[in-house]
PDB file of C-alpha atoms in Angstrom:
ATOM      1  CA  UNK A   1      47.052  71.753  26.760  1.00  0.00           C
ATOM      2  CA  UNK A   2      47.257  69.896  23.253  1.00  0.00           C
ATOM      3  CA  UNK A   3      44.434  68.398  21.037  1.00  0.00           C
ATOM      4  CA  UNK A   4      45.077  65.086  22.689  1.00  0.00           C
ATOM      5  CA  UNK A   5      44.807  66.335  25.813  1.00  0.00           C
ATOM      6  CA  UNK A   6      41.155  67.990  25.350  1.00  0.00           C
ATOM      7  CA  UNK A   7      40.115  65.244  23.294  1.00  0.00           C
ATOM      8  CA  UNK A   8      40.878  62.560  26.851  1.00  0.00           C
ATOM      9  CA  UNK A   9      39.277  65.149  28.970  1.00  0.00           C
ATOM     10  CA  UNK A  10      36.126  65.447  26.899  1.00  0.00           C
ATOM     11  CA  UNK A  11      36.201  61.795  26.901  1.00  0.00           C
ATOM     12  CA  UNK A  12      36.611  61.517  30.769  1.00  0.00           C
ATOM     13  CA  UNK A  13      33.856  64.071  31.266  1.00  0.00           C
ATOM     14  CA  UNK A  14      31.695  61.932  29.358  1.00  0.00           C
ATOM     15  CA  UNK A  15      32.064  59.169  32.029  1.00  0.00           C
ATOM     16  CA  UNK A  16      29.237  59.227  34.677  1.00  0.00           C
ATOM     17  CA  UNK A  17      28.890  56.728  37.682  1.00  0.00           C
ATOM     18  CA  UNK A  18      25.115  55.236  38.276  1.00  0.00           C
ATOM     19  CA  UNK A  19      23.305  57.628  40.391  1.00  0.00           C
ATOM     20  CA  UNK A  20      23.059  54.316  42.984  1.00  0.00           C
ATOM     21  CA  UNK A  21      26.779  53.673  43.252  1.00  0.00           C
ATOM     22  CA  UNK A  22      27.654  57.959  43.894  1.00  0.00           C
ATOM     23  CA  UNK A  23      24.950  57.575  46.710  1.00  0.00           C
ATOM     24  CA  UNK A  24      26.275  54.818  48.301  1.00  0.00           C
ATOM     25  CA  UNK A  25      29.786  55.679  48.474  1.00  0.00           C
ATOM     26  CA  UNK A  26      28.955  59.852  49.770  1.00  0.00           C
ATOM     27  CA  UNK A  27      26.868  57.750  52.602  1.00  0.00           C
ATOM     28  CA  UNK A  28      30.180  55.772  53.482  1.00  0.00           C
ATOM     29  CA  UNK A  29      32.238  58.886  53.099  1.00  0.00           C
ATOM     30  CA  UNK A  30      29.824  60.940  55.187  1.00  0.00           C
ATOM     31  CA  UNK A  31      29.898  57.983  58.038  1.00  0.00           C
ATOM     32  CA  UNK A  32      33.802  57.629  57.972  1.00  0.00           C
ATOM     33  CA  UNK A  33      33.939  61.843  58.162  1.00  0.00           C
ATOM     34  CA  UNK A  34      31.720  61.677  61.475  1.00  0.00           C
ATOM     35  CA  UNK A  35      33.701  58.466  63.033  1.00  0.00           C
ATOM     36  CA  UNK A  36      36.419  61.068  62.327  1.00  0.00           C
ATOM     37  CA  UNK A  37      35.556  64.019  63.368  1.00  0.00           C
ATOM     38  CA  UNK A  38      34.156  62.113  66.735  1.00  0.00           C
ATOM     39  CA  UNK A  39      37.958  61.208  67.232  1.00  0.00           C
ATOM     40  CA  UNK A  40      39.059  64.477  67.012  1.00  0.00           C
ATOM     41  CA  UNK A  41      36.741  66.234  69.575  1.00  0.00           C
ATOM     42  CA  UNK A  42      38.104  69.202  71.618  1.00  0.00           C
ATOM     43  CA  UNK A  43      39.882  67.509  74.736  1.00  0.00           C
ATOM     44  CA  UNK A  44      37.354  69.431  76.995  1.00  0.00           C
ATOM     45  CA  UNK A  45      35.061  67.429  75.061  1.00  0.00           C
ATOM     46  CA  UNK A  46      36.714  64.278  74.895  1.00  0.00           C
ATOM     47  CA  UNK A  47      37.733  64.464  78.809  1.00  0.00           C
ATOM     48  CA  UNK A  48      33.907  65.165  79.449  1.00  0.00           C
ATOM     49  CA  UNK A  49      33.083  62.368  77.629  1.00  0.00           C
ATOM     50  CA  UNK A  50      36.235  59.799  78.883  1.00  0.00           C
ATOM     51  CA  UNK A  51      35.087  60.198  82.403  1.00  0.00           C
ATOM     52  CA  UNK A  52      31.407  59.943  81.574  1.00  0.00           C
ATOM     53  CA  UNK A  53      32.453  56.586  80.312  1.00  0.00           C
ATOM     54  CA  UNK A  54      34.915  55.625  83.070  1.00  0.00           C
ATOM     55  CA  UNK A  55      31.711  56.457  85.416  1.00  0.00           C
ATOM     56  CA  UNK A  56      29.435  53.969  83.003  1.00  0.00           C
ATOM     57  CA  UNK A  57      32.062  51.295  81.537  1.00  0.00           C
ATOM     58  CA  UNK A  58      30.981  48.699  84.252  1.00  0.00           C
ATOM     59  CA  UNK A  59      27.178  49.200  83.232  1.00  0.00           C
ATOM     60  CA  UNK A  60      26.287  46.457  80.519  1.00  0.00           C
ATOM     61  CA  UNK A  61      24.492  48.385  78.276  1.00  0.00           C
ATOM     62  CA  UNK A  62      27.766  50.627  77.894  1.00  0.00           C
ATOM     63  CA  UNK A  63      29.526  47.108  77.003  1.00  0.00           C
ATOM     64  CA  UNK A  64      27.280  46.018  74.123  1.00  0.00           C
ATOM     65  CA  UNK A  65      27.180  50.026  72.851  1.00  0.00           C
ATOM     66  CA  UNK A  66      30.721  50.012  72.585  1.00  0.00           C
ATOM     67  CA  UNK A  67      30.842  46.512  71.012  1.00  0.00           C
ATOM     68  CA  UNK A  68      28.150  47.186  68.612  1.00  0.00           C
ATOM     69  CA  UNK A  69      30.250  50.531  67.234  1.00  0.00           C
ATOM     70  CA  UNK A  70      33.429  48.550  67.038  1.00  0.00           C
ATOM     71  CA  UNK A  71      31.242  45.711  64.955  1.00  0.00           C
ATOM     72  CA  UNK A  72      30.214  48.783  62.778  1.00  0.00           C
ATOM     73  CA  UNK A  73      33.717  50.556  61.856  1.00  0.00           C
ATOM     74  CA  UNK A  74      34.758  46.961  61.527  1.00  0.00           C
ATOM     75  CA  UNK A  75      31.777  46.785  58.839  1.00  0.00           C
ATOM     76  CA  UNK A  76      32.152  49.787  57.192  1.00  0.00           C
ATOM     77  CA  UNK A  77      35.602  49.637  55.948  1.00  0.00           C
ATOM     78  CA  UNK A  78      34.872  46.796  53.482  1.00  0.00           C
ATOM     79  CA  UNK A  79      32.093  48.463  52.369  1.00  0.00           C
ATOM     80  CA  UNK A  80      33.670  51.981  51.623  1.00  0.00           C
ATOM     81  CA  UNK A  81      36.571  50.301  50.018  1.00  0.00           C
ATOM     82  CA  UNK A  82      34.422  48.147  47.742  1.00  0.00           C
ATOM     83  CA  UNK A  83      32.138  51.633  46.816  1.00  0.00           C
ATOM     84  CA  UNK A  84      35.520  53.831  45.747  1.00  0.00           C
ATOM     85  CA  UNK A  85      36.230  49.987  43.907  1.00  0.00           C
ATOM     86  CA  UNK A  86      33.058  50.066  42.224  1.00  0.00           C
ATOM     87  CA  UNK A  87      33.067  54.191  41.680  1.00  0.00           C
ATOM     88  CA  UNK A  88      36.790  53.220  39.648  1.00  0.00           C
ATOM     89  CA  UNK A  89      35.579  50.113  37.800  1.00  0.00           C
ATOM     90  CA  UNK A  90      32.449  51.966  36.645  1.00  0.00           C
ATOM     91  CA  UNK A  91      34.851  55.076  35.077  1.00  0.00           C
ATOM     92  CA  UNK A  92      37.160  52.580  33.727  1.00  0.00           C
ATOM     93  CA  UNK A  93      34.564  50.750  31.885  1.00  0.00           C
ATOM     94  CA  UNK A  94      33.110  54.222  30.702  1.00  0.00           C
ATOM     95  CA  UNK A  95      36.771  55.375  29.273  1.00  0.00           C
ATOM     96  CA  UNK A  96      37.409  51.957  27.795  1.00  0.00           C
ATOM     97  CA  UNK A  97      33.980  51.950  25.538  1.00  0.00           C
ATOM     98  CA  UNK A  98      34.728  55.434  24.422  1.00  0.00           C
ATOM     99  CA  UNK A  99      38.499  54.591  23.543  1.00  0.00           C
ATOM    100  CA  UNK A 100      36.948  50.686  21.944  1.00  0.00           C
ATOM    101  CA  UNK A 101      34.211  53.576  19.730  1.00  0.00           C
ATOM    102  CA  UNK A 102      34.919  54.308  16.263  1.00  0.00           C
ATOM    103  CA  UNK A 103      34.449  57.939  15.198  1.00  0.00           C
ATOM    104  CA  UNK A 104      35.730  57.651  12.189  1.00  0.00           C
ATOM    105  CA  UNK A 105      36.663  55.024   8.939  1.00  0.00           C
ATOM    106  CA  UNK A 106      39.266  55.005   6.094  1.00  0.00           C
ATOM    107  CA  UNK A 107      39.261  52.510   3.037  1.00  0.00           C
ATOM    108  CA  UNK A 108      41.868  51.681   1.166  1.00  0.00           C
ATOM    109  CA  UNK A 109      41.736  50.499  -1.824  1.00  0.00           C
ATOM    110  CA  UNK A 110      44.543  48.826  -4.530  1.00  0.00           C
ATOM    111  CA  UNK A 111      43.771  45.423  -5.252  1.00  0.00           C
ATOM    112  CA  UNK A 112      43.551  43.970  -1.888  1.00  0.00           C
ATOM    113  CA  UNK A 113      40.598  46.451   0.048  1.00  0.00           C
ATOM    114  CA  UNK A 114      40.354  46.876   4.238  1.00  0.00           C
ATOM    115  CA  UNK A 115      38.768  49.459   6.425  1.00  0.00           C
ATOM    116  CA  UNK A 116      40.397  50.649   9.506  1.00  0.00           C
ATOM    117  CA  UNK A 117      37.797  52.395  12.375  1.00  0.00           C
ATOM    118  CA  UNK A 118      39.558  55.218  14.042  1.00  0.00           C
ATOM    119  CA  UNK A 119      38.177  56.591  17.801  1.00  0.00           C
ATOM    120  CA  UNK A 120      38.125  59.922  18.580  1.00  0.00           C
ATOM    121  CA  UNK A 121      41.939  59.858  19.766  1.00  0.00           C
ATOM    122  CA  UNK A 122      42.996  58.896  15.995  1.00  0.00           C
ATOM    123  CA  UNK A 123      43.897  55.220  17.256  1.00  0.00           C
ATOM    124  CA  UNK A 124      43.070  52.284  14.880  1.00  0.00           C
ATOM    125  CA  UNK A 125      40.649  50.118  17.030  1.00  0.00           C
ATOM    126  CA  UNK A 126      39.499  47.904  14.183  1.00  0.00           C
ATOM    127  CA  UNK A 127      41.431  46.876  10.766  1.00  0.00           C
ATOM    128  CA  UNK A 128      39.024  44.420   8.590  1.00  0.00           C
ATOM    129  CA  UNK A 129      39.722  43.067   5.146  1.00  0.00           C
ATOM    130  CA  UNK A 130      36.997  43.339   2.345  1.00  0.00           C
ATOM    131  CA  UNK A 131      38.198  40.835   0.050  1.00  0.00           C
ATOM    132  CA  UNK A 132      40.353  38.104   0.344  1.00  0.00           C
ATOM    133  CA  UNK A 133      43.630  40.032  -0.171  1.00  0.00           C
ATOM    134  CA  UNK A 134      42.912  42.747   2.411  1.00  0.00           C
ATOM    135  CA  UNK A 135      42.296  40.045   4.739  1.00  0.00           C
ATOM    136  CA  UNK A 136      45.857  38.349   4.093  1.00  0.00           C
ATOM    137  CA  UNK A 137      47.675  42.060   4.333  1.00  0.00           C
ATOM    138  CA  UNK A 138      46.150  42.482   6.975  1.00  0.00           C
ATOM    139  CA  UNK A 139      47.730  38.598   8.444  1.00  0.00           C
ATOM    140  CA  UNK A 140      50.976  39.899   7.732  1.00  0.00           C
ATOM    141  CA  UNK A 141      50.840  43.562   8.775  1.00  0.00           C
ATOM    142  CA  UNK A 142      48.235  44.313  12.393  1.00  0.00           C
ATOM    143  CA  UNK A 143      47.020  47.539  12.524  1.00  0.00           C
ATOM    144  CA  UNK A 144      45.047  47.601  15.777  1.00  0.00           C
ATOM    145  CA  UNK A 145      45.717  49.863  18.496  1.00  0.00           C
ATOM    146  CA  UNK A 146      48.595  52.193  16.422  1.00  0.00           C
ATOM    147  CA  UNK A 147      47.977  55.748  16.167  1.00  0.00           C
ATOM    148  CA  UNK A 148      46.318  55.976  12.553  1.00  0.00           C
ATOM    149  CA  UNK A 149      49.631  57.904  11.059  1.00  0.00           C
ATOM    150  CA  UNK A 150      51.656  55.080  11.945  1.00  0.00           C
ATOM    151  CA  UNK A 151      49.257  52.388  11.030  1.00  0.00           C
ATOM    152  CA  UNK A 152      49.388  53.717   7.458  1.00  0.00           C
ATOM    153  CA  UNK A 153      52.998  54.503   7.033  1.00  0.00           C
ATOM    154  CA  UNK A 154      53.703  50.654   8.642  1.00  0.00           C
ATOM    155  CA  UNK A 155      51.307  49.360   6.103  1.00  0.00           C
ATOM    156  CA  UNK A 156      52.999  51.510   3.431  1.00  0.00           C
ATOM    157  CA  UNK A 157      56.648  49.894   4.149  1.00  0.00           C
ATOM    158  CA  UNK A 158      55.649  46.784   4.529  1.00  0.00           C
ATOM    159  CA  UNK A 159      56.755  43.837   2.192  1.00  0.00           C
ATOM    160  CA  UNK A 160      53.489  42.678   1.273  1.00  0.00           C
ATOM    161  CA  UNK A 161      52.014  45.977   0.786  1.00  0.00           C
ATOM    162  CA  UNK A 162      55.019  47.400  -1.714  1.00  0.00           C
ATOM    163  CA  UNK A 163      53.605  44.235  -4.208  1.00  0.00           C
ATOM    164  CA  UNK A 164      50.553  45.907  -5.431  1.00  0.00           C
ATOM    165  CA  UNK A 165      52.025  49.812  -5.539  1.00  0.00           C
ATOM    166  CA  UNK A 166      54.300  49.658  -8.385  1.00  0.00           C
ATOM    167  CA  UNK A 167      54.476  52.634 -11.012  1.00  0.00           C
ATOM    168  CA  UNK A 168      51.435  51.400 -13.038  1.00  0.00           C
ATOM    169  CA  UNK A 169      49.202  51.169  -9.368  1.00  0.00           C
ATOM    170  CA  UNK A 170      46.544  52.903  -7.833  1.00  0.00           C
ATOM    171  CA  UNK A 171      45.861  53.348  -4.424  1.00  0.00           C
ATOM    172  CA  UNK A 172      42.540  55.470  -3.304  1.00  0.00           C
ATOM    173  CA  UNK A 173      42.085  56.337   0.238  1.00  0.00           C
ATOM    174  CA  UNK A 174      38.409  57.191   1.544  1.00  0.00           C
ATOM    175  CA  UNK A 175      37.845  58.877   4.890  1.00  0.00           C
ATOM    176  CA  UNK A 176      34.083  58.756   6.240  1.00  0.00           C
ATOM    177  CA  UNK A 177      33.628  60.980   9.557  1.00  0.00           C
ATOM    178  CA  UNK A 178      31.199  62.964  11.468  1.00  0.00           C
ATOM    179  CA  UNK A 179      33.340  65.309  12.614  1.00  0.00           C
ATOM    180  CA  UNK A 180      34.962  67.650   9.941  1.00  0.00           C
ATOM    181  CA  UNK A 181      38.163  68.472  11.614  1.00  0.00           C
ATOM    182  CA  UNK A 182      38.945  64.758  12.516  1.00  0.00           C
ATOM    183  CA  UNK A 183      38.019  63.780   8.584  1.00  0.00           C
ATOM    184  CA  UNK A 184      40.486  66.533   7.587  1.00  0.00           C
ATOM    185  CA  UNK A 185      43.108  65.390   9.959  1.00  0.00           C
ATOM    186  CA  UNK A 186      42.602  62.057   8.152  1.00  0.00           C
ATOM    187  CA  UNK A 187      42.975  63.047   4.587  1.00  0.00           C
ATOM    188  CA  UNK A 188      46.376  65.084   5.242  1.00  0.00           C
ATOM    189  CA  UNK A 189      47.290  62.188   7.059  1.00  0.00           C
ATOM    190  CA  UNK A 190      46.812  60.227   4.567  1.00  0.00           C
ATOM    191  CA  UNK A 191      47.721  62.765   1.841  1.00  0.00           C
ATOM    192  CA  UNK A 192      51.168  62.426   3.260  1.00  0.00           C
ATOM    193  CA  UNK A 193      51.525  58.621   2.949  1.00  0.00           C
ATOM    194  CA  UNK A 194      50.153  59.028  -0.654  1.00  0.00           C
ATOM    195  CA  UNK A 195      53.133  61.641  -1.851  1.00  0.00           C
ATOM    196  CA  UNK A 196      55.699  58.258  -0.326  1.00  0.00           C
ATOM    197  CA  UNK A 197      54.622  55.686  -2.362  1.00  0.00           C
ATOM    198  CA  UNK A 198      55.709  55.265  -6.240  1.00  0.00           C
ATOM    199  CA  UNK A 199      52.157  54.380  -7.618  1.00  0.00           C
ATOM    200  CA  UNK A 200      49.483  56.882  -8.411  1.00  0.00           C
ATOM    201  CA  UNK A 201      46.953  57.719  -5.879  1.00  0.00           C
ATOM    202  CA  UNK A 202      44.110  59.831  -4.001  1.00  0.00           C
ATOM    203  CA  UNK A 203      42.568  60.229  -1.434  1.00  0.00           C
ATOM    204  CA  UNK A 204      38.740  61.708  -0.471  1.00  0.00           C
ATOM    205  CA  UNK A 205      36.334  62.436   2.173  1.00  0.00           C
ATOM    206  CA  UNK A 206      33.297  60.248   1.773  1.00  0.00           C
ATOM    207  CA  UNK A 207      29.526  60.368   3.078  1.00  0.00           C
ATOM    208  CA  UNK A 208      28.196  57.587   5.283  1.00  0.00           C
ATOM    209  CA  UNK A 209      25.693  57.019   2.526  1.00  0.00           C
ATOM    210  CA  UNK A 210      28.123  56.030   0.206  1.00  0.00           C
ATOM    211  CA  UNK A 211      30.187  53.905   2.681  1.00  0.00           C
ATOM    212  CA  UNK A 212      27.268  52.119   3.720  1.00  0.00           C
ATOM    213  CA  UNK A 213      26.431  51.777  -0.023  1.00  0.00           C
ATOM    214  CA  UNK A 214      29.633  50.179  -0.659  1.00  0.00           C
ATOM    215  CA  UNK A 215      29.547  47.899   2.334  1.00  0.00           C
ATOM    216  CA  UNK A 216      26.300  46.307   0.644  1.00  0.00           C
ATOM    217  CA  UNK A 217      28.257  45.705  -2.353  1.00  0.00           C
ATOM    218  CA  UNK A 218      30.806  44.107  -0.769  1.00  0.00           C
ATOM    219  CA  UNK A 219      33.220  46.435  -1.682  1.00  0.00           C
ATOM    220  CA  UNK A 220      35.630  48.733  -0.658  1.00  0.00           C
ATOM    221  CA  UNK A 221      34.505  52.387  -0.791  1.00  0.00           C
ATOM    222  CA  UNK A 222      37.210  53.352  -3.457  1.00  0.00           C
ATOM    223  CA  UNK A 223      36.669  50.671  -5.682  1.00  0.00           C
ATOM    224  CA  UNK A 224      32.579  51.030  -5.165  1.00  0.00           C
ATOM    225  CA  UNK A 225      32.704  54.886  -6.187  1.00  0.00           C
ATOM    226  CA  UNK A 226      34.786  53.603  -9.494  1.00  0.00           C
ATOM    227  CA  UNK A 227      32.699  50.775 -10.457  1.00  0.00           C
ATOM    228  CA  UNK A 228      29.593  53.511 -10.367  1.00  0.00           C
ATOM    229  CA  UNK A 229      31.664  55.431 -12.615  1.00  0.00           C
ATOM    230  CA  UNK A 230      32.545  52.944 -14.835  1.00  0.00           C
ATOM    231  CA  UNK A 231      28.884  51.690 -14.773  1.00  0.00           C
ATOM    232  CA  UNK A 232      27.666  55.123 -16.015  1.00  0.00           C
ATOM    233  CA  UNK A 233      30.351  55.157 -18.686  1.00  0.00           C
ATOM    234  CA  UNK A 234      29.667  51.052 -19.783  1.00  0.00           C
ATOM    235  CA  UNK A 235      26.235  49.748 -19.607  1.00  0.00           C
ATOM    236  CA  UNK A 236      27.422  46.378 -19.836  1.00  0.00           C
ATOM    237  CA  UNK A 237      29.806  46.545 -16.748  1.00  0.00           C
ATOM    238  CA  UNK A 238      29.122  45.266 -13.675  1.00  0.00           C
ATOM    239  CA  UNK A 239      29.101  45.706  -9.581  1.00  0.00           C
ATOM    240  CA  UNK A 240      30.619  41.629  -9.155  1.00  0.00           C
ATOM    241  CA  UNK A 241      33.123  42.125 -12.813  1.00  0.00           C
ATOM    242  CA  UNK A 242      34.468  45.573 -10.724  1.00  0.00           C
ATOM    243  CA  UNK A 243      34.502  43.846  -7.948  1.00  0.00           C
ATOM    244  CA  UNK A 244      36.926  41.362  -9.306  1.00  0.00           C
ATOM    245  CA  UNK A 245      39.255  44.523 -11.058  1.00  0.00           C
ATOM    246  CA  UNK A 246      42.005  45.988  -9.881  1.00  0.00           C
ATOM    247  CA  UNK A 247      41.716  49.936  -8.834  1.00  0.00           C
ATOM    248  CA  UNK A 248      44.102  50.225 -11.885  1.00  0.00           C
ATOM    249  CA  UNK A 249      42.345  48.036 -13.944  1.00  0.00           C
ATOM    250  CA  UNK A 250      39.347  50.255 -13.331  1.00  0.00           C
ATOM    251  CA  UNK A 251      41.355  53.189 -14.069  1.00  0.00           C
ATOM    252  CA  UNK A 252      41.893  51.942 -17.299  1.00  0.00           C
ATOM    253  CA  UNK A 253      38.570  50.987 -18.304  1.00  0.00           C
ATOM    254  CA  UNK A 254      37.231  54.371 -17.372  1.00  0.00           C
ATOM    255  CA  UNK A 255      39.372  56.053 -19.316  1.00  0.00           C
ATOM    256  CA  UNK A 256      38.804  53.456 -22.105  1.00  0.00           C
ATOM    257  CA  UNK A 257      35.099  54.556 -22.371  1.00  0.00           C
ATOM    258  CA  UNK A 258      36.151  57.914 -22.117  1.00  0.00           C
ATOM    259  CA  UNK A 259      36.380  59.196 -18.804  1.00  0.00           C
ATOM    260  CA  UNK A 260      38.803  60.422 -16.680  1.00  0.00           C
ATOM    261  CA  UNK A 261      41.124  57.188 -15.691  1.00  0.00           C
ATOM    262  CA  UNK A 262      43.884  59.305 -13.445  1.00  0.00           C
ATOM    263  CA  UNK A 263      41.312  62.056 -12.198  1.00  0.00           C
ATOM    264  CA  UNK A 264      40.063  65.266 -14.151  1.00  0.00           C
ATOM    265  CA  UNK A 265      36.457  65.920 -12.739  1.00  0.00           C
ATOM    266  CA  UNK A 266      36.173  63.449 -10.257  1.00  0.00           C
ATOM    267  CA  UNK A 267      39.533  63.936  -8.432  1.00  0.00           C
ATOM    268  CA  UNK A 268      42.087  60.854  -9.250  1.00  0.00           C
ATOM    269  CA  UNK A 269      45.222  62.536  -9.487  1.00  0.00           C
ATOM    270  CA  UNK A 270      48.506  61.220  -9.227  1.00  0.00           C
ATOM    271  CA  UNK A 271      49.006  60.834  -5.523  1.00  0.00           C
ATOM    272  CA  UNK A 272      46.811  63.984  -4.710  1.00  0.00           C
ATOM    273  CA  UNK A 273      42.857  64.442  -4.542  1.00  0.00           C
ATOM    274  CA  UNK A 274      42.873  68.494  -4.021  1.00  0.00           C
ATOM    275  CA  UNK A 275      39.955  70.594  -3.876  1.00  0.00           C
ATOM    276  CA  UNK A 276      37.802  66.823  -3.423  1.00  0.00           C
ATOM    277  CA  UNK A 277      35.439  66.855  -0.440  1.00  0.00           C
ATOM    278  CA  UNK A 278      32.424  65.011   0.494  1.00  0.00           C
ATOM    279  CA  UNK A 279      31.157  62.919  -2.318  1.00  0.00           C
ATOM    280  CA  UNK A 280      28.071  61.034  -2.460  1.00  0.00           C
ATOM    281  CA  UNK A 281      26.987  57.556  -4.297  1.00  0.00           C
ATOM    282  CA  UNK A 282      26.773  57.682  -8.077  1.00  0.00           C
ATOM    283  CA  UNK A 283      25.269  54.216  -8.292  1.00  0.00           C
ATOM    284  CA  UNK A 284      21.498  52.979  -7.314  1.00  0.00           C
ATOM    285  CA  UNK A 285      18.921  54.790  -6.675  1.00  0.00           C
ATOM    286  CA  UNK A 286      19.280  57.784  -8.378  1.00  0.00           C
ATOM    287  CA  UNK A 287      22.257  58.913  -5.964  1.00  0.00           C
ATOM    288  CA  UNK A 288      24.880  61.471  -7.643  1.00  0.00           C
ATOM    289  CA  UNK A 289      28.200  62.873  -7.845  1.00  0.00           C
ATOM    290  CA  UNK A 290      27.823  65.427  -5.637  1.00  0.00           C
ATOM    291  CA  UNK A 291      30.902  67.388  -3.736  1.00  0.00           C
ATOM    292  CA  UNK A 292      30.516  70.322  -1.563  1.00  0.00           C
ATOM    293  CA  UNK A 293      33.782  72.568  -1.381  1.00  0.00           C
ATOM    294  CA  UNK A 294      37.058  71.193   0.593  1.00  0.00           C
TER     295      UNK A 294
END
């Protein structure tokens, strides 16, 4: 059994009926097993009990019993049908809002920014735009409901992507998730899609903080992490000027004031991010540069 597989049956065992709804349909099962097992009586039995009704069919009250059964096998079908109905609907539902629940979300930044929420199964079941130019790429290019890997390479190859990754671009790719392996699975992923493309690049596993941080701002998580950098570095930059900057444009102003524009320290290779792990906020509130080891 692959990863996919035990990933859809840890889903499906997550999926429990309403305690009501189980009840009602073992109650139907239960009646439809007796009606059953009635019917298939030893014939010693059932001969006992066919002439004990020949001897009592003329008696009335023998009439309305075996009227009132028929009216209740006639009842009951309907009824158990619409329980295993409801019993389906209910695990549907519950399979549906785990596929529809993101698990996991990757920025990318250039010039144009968008965020893509991943579920569990590493399928794209959200692609937003931060600014106005991730909202047009994503117009031209839908990413919902691909498999993450070939959400990124179509956005990669597509026309109105290859604009903004010439040889002088920059391209950072942040991946925020709870779960470790699915945030590594993420980053090779996305490594990979990285080492196609002409322009420089990285990409880095980020802390919900700093997401969330950046989602304040209005601002992609790549492009928020530089702007703190370039904040530290120039007192007299600031969060809406970044915001208006290309990631290369940033680049270059870091490394204007001094810092590392392509990477050094804080991980901006070309096209590569290794050793980079979780990193925290740099701007407000005191938060720093921390990374713990990949």
């Amino acid at each position: 059994m692959n990863d996919l597989q035990n990933r859809v049956r840890q889903a499906f065992d997550q999926v429990k009926a309403p305690a009501d709804v189980k009840f009602g349909a073992l109650a139907r099962i239960e009646a439809a097993r007796s009606a059953a097992a009635e019917a298939s009586a030893p014939s010693s039995a059932r001969s006992y009990l066919d002439g004990r009704a020949l001897r009592l069919e003329g008696s009335p009250a023998c009439k309305r019993d075996g009227a009132s059964r028929r009216l209740r096998m006639l009842r009951l079908r309907p009824v158990a049908a619409l329980a295993a109905c409801l019993v389906l609907a209910v695990a549907c539902l519950g399979a549906w809002r785990i596929y529809e629940q993101p698990t996991a979300y990757v920025g990318v930044d250039v010039n144009p920014s968008l965020e893509l929420a991943v579920n569990r199964f590493g399928i794209v079941v959200e692609a937003k735009g931060l600014n106005e130019g991730g909202s047009s790429l994503l117009e031209a290019v839908p990413l919902s409901h691909r498999s993450y890997q070939d959400a990124l390479g179509a956005l990669a190859a597509s026309d109105a992507f290859s604009s903004y990754v010439g040889e002088d671009s920059f391209v950072e790719i942040s991946v925020t998730a709870d779960d470790e392996r699915q945030a590594q699975s993420l980053r090779s992923q996305s490594d990979q899609t990285l080492s196609s493309l002409p322009c420089g690049g990285a990409c880095a596993i980020v802390d919900e903080q700093t997401r969330a941080a950046a989602s304040a701002a209005g601002m992609g998580v790549g492009r928020y992490r530089a702007a703190c950098e370039l904040m530290e570095l120039d007192p007299d930059a600031t969060l809406e000027e970044c915001a208006q900057l290309s990631m290369r444009e940033l680049r270059d102003r870091i490394a204007a004031c001094g810092g590392e524009g392509d990477g050094g320290k804080h991980g901006y290779g070309k096209r590569s991010s290794e050793g980079e792990s979780a990193i925290g906020s740099g701007c407000g509130n005191g938060g720093g540069r921390g990374r713990g080891a990949a």
